[in-house]
JSON list of C-alpha atoms in Angstrom, two decimals:
[
{"chain": "A", "resi": 576, "resn": "MET", "atom": "CA", "xyz": [3.22, 7.99, -6.55]},
{"chain": "A", "resi": 577, "resn": "VAL", "atom": "CA", "xyz": [6.36, 6.48, -8.10]},
{"chain": "A", "resi": 578, "resn": "PRO", "atom": "CA", "xyz": [8.73, 8.86, -6.25]},
{"chain": "A", "resi": 579, "resn": "VAL", "atom": "CA", "xyz": [7.02, 7.98, -2.96]},
{"chain": "A", "resi": 580, "resn": "LEU", "atom": "CA", "xyz": [7.32, 4.24, -3.59]},
{"chain": "A", "resi": 581, "resn": "ASP", "atom": "CA", "xyz": [10.94, 4.68, -4.66]},
{"chain": "A", "resi": 582, "resn": "GLN", "atom": "CA", "xyz": [11.68, 6.49, -1.39]},
{"chain": "A", "resi": 583, "resn": "VAL", "atom": "CA", "xyz": [9.89, 3.81, 0.64]},
{"chain": "A", "resi": 584, "resn": "SER", "atom": "CA", "xyz": [11.75, 1.06, -1.21]},
{"chain": "A", "resi": 585, "resn": "SER", "atom": "CA", "xyz": [15.09, 2.77, -0.70]},
{"chain": "A", "resi": 586, "resn": "THR", "atom": "CA", "xyz": [14.52, 3.54, 2.97]},
{"chain": "A", "resi": 587, "resn": "LEU", "atom": "CA", "xyz": [13.25, 0.06, 3.86]},
{"chain": "A", "resi": 588, "resn": "LYS", "atom": "CA", "xyz": [15.42, -1.92, 1.42]},
{"chain": "A", "resi": 589, "resn": "ASP", "atom": "CA", "xyz": [16.75, -4.18, 4.19]},
{"chain": "A", "resi": 590, "resn": "LYS", "atom": "CA", "xyz": [13.25, -4.90, 5.53]},
{"chain": "A", "resi": 591, "resn": "ILE", "atom": "CA", "xyz": [10.87, -5.10, 2.57]},
{"chain": "A", "resi": 592, "resn": "GLN", "atom": "CA", "xyz": [10.64, -5.65, -1.15]},
{"chain": "A", "resi": 593, "resn": "VAL", "atom": "CA", "xyz": [8.32, -3.26, -2.99]},
{"chain": "A", "resi": 594, "resn": "VAL", "atom": "CA", "xyz": [6.49, -4.91, -5.87]},
{"chain": "A", "resi": 595, "resn": "LYS", "atom": "CA", "xyz": [4.19, -3.02, -8.21]},
{"chain": "A", "resi": 596, "resn": "ILE", "atom": "CA", "xyz": [1.50, -4.99, -10.04]},
{"chain": "A", "resi": 597, "resn": "ASP", "atom": "CA", "xyz": [-0.32, -3.72, -13.13]},
{"chain": "A", "resi": 598, "resn": "THR", "atom": "CA", "xyz": [-3.85, -4.78, -12.18]},
{"chain": "A", "resi": 599, "resn": "GLU", "atom": "CA", "xyz": [-5.14, -4.17, -15.69]},
{"chain": "A", "resi": 600, "resn": "LYS", "atom": "CA", "xyz": [-2.54, -6.54, -17.10]},
{"chain": "A", "resi": 601, "resn": "TYR", "atom": "CA", "xyz": [-2.96, -9.05, -14.25]},
{"chain": "A", "resi": 602, "resn": "PRO", "atom": "CA", "xyz": [-6.64, -8.87, -13.17]},
{"chain": "A", "resi": 603, "resn": "ARG", "atom": "CA", "xyz": [-6.46, -12.33, -11.58]},
{"chain": "A", "resi": 604, "resn": "ILE", "atom": "CA", "xyz": [-4.02, -11.00, -8.99]},
{"chain": "A", "resi": 605, "resn": "ALA", "atom": "CA", "xyz": [-6.34, -8.06, -8.28]},
{"chain": "A", "resi": 606, "resn": "ASP", "atom": "CA", "xyz": [-9.26, -10.47, -7.87]},
{"chain": "A", "resi": 607, "resn": "LYS", "atom": "CA", "xyz": [-7.28, -12.89, -5.71]},
{"chain": "A", "resi": 608, "resn": "TYR", "atom": "CA", "xyz": [-6.37, -10.17, -3.22]},
{"chain": "A", "resi": 609, "resn": "GLY", "atom": "CA", "xyz": [-9.58, -8.13, -3.47]},
{"chain": "A", "resi": 610, "resn": "ILE", "atom": "CA", "xyz": [-7.92, -5.01, -4.85]},
{"chain": "A", "resi": 611, "resn": "GLN", "atom": "CA", "xyz": [-10.64, -2.46, -5.55]},
{"chain": "A", "resi": 612, "resn": "ALA", "atom": "CA", "xyz": [-8.81, 0.85, -5.10]},
{"chain": "A", "resi": 613, "resn": "LEU", "atom": "CA", "xyz": [-5.42, 2.01, -6.31]},
{"chain": "A", "resi": 614, "resn": "PRO", "atom": "CA", "xyz": [-2.93, 2.22, -4.86]},
{"chain": "A", "resi": 615, "resn": "THR", "atom": "CA", "xyz": [-3.57, -0.70, -2.53]},
{"chain": "A", "resi": 616, "resn": "PHE", "atom": "CA", "xyz": [-0.73, -1.83, -0.30]},
{"chain": "A", "resi": 617, "resn": "ILE", "atom": "CA", "xyz": [-0.63, -5.40, 0.91]},
{"chain": "A", "resi": 618, "resn": "ILE", "atom": "CA", "xyz": [2.08, -6.39, 3.35]},
{"chain": "A", "resi": 619, "resn": "PHE", "atom": "CA", "xyz": [2.95, -10.07, 3.27]},
{"chain": "A", "resi": 620, "resn": "LYS", "atom": "CA", "xyz": [4.59, -11.94, 6.14]},
{"chain": "A", "resi": 621, "resn": "ASP", "atom": "CA", "xyz": [5.71, -15.51, 5.64]},
{"chain": "A", "resi": 622, "resn": "GLY", "atom": "CA", "xyz": [4.11, -15.49, 2.19]},
{"chain": "A", "resi": 623, "resn": "LYS", "atom": "CA", "xyz": [0.62, -14.55, 3.42]},
{"chain": "A", "resi": 624, "resn": "PRO", "atom": "CA", "xyz": [-1.22, -11.20, 3.44]},
{"chain": "A", "resi": 625, "resn": "PHE", "atom": "CA", "xyz": [-0.72, -9.65, 6.87]},
{"chain": "A", "resi": 626, "resn": "ASP", "atom": "CA", "xyz": [-1.87, -6.03, 6.52]},
{"chain": "A", "resi": 627, "resn": "ARG", "atom": "CA", "xyz": [-3.55, -4.04, 3.78]},
{"chain": "A", "resi": 628, "resn": "PHE", "atom": "CA", "xyz": [-4.36, -0.40, 3.25]},
{"chain": "A", "resi": 629, "resn": "PHE", "atom": "CA", "xyz": [-4.62, 2.23, 0.58]},
{"chain": "A", "resi": 630, "resn": "ILE", "atom": "CA", "xyz": [-3.32, 5.78, 0.69]},
{"chain": "A", "resi": 631, "resn": "PHE", "atom": "CA", "xyz": [-3.84, 8.73, -1.60]},
{"chain": "A", "resi": 632, "resn": "PHE", "atom": "CA", "xyz": [-0.93, 10.92, -2.63]},
{"chain": "A", "resi": 633, "resn": "ASN", "atom": "CA", "xyz": [-2.57, 14.09, -3.91]},
{"chain": "A", "resi": 634, "resn": "LEU", "atom": "CA", "xyz": [-5.27, 16.57, -2.94]},
{"chain": "A", "resi": 635, "resn": "LYS", "atom": "CA", "xyz": [-7.79, 15.48, -5.57]},
{"chain": "A", "resi": 636, "resn": "CYS", "atom": "CA", "xyz": [-7.65, 11.88, -4.38]},
{"chain": "A", "resi": 637, "resn": "PHE", "atom": "CA", "xyz": [-7.74, 13.00, -0.75]},
{"chain": "A", "resi": 638, "resn": "LEU", "atom": "CA", "xyz": [-10.91, 15.03, -1.34]},
{"chain": "A", "resi": 639, "resn": "THR", "atom": "CA", "xyz": [-12.47, 12.05, -3.09]},
{"chain": "A", "resi": 640, "resn": "CYS", "atom": "CA", "xyz": [-11.54, 9.94, -0.08]},
{"chain": "A", "resi": 641, "resn": "LEU", "atom": "CA", "xyz": [-13.28, 12.36, 2.29]},
{"chain": "A", "resi": 642, "resn": "THR", "atom": "CA", "xyz": [-16.55, 11.94, 0.41]},
{"chain": "A", "resi": 643, "resn": "SER", "atom": "CA", "xyz": [-16.33, 8.15, 0.25]},
{"chain": "A", "resi": 644, "resn": "ASP", "atom": "CA", "xyz": [-16.71, 5.38, 2.79]},
{"chain": "A", "resi": 645, "resn": "HIS", "atom": "CA", "xyz": [-12.92, 4.89, 2.95]},
{"chain": "A", "resi": 646, "resn": "HIS", "atom": "CA", "xyz": [-10.96, 7.08, 5.36]},
{"chain": "A", "resi": 647, "resn": "GLU", "atom": "CA", "xyz": [-7.30, 6.17, 5.05]},
{"chain": "A", "resi": 648, "resn": "GLY", "atom": "CA", "xyz": [-6.39, 9.70, 3.93]},
{"chain": "A", "resi": 649, "resn": "ALA", "atom": "CA", "xyz": [-3.46, 11.36, 2.21]},
{"chain": "A", "resi": 650, "resn": "SER", "atom": "CA", "xyz": [0.09, 10.42, 3.09]},
{"chain": "A", "resi": 651, "resn": "SER", "atom": "CA", "xyz": [3.71, 11.33, 2.55]},
{"chain": "A", "resi": 652, "resn": "ALA", "atom": "CA", "xyz": [6.51, 8.84, 2.02]},
{"chain": "A", "resi": 653, "resn": "ASP", "atom": "CA", "xyz": [7.54, 9.26, 5.67]},
{"chain": "A", "resi": 654, "resn": "GLN", "atom": "CA", "xyz": [4.03, 8.41, 6.87]},
{"chain": "A", "resi": 655, "resn": "LEU", "atom": "CA", "xyz": [3.89, 5.38, 4.58]},
{"chain": "A", "resi": 656, "resn": "ILE", "atom": "CA", "xyz": [7.28, 4.19, 5.87]},
{"chain": "A", "resi": 657, "resn": "GLN", "atom": "CA", "xyz": [6.05, 4.56, 9.45]},
{"chain": "A", "resi": 658, "resn": "ARG", "atom": "CA", "xyz": [2.85, 2.63, 8.65]},
{"chain": "A", "resi": 659, "resn": "ILE", "atom": "CA", "xyz": [4.84, -0.22, 7.11]},
{"chain": "A", "resi": 660, "resn": "GLU", "atom": "CA", "xyz": [7.35, -0.33, 9.98]},
{"chain": "A", "resi": 661, "resn": "ASN", "atom": "CA", "xyz": [4.50, -0.38, 12.50]},
{"chain": "A", "resi": 662, "resn": "SER", "atom": "CA", "xyz": [2.87, -3.25, 10.65]},
{"chain": "A", "resi": 663, "resn": "LEU", "atom": "CA", "xyz": [6.12, -5.21, 10.48]},
{"chain": "A", "resi": 664, "resn": "SER", "atom": "CA", "xyz": [6.65, -4.83, 14.23]},
{"chain": "A", "resi": 665, "resn": "VAL", "atom": "CA", "xyz": [3.28, -6.40, 15.10]},
{"chain": "A", "resi": 666, "resn": "LYS", "atom": "CA", "xyz": [3.51, -10.01, 16.24]},
{"chain": "A", "resi": 667, "resn": "GLN", "atom": "CA", "xyz": [1.29, -12.48, 14.34]}
]
């Protein structure tokens, strides 16, 4: 996942700041934002959560996703970049 996030951060460096939070070290942050699956992406606009989603980056996680109630699916860095750009273009 780190190479994907690095690519996203590099590609969108003028639009977003990628921040990784260790939810085991900072469980209060996980609780505050209702993080139940990793990785969870929360896009903030004007300091407030605006969009949230989670995406799996390998086949094992994707297959787990297919058998669960969550259907975000597997994604490449390019798909993640597109998702973020789409979210940023939506008017509040």
